[in-house]
Coordinates of C-alpha atoms in Angstrom, one line a residue:
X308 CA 0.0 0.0 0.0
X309 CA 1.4 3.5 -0.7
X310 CA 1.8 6.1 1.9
X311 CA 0.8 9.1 -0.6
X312 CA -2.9 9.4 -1.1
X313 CA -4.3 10.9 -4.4
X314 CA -8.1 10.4 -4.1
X315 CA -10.4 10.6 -1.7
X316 CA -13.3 8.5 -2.7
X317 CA -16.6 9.1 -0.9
X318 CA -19.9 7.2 -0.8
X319 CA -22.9 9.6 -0.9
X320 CA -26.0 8.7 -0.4
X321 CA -28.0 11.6 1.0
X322 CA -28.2 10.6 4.4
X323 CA -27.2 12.1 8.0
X324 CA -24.1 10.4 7.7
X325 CA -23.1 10.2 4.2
X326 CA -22.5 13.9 4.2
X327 CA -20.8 13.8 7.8
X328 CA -18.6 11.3 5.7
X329 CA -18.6 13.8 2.5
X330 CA -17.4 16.6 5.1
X331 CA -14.9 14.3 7.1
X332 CA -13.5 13.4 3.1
X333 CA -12.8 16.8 2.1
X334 CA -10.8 17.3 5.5
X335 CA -8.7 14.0 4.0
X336 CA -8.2 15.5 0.5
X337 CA -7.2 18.8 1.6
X338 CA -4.8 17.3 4.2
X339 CA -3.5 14.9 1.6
X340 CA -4.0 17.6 -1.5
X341 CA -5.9 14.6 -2.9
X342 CA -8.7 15.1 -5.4
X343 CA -12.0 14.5 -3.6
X344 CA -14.5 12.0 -5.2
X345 CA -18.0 12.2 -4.3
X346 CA -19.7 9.4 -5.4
X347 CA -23.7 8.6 -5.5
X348 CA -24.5 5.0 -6.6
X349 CA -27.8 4.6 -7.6
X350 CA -30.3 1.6 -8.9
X351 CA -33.8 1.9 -10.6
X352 CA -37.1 1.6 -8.4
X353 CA -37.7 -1.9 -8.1
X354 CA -33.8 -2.9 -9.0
X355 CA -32.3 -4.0 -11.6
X356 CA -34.0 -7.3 -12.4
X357 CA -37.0 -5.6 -12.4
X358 CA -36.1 -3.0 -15.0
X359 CA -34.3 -6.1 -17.3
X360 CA -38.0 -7.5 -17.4
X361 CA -40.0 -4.4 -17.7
X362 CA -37.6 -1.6 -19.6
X363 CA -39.0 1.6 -18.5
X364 CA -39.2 4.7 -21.4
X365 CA -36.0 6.3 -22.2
X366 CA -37.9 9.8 -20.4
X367 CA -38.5 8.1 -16.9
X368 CA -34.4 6.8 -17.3
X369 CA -33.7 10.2 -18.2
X370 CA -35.6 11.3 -14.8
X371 CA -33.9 8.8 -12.7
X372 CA -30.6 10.2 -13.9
X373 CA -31.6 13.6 -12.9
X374 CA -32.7 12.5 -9.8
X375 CA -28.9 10.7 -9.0
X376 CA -27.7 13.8 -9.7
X377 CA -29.6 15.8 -8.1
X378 CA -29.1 13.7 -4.9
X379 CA -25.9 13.8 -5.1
X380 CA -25.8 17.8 -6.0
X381 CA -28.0 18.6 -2.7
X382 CA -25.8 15.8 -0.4
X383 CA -22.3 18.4 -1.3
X384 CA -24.5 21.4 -0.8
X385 CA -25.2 20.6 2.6
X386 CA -21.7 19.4 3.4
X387 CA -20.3 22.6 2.4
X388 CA -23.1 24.9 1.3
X389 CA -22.7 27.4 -2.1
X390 CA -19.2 28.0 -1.0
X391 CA -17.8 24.5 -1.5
X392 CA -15.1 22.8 0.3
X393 CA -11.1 24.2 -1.1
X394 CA -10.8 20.5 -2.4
X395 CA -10.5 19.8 -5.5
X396 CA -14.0 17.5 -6.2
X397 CA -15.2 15.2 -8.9
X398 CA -18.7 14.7 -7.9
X399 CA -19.8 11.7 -10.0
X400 CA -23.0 9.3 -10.2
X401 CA -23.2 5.5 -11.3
X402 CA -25.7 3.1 -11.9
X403 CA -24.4 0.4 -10.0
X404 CA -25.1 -1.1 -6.7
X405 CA -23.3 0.6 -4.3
X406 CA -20.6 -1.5 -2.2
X407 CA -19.2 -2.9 -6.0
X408 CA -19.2 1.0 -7.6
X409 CA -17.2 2.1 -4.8
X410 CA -14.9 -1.3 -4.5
X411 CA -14.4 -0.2 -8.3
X412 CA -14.2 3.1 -8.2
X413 CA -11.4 3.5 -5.4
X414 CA -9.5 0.2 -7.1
X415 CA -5.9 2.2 -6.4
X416 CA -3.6 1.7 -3.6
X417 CA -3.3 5.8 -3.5
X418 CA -7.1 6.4 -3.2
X419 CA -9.0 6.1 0.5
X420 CA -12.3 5.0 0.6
X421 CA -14.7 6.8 2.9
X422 CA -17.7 6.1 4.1
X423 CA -20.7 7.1 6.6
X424 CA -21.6 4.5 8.5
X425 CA -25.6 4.4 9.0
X426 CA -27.3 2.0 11.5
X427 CA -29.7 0.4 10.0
X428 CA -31.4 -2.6 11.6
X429 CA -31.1 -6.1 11.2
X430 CA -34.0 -6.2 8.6
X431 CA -33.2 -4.0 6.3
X432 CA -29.2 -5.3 6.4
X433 CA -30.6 -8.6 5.8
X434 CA -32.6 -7.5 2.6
X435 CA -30.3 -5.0 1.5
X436 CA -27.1 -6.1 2.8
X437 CA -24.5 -3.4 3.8
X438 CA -22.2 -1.0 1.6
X439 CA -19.9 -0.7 4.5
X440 CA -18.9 -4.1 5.5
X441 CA -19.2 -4.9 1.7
X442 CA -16.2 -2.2 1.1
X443 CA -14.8 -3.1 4.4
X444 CA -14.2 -6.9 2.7
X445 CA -13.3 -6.2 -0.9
X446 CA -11.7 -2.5 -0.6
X447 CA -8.2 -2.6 -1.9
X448 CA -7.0 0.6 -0.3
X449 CA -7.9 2.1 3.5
X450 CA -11.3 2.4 4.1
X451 CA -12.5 5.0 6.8
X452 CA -16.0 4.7 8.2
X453 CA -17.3 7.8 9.5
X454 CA -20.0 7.9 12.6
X455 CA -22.8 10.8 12.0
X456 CA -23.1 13.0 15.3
X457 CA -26.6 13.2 17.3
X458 CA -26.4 16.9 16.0
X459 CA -26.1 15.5 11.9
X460 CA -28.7 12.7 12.4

């Protein structure tokens, strides 16, 4: 593993502690002068196989897209407001479920995955599994989880 980080790859997904993740990653990419990488990952309603057997119209795609962006738009707003954050960001969205677009994404021993850690129960772990211990297990470079304050929650 290299000592020198070069990006700092986020996971954003809108929540409380996404963004205390997004905030705690800019802190890493300006320490490191690292480019900061937000990333929202993002699946149709329904999921995938859902969309494979009934294709939805190329407008409501087209409004799903919007909406990734979007999400991810409003989740660096609130971290840092209109001002932004001194880093260097490439804010970025992907169709993908989320633990393998961010395994993928931050595939380089100089990036640093980070990641809010939300606390879900056992249910909806159980259905949906979870991103963290997902990147935790297949993450190639460090991977920082972040805890969301009382405050951010």
């Amino acid at each position: 593993m290299s000592t020198m980080v070069k990006r700092v790859v986020v996971g954003v997904d809108g929540s409380p502690a996404s963004v205390a993740a997004l905030r705690q990653g800019a802190q890493e990419a300006t320490r490191h002068k690292a480019l900061l990488c937000p990333i929202h990952a993002w699946a149709p309603p329904g999921g995938e196989a859902a969309d494979a057997v009934y294709p939805a119209p190329a407008d409501v795609r087209a409004h799903w897209e919007r909406d990734a962006d979007g999400r991810l738009a409003r989740a660096c707003q609130e971290a840092f407001g209109t001002v932004g954050n001194g880093a260097r960001m490439q804010p970025r969205t992907v169709r993908a479920p989320a633990g393998m677009a961010l395994v993928a994404y931050a595939a380089r021993d100089t990036d640093v995955l980070v990641l809010g850690e939300n606390r879900h129960g056992p249910v909806h772990r159980l259905l949906h599994g979870s991103v963290s211990r997902y990147c935790l297990r297949h993450a190639h470079c460090p991977v920082l989880l972040v805890h969301s304050t009382d405050d951010e929650t």
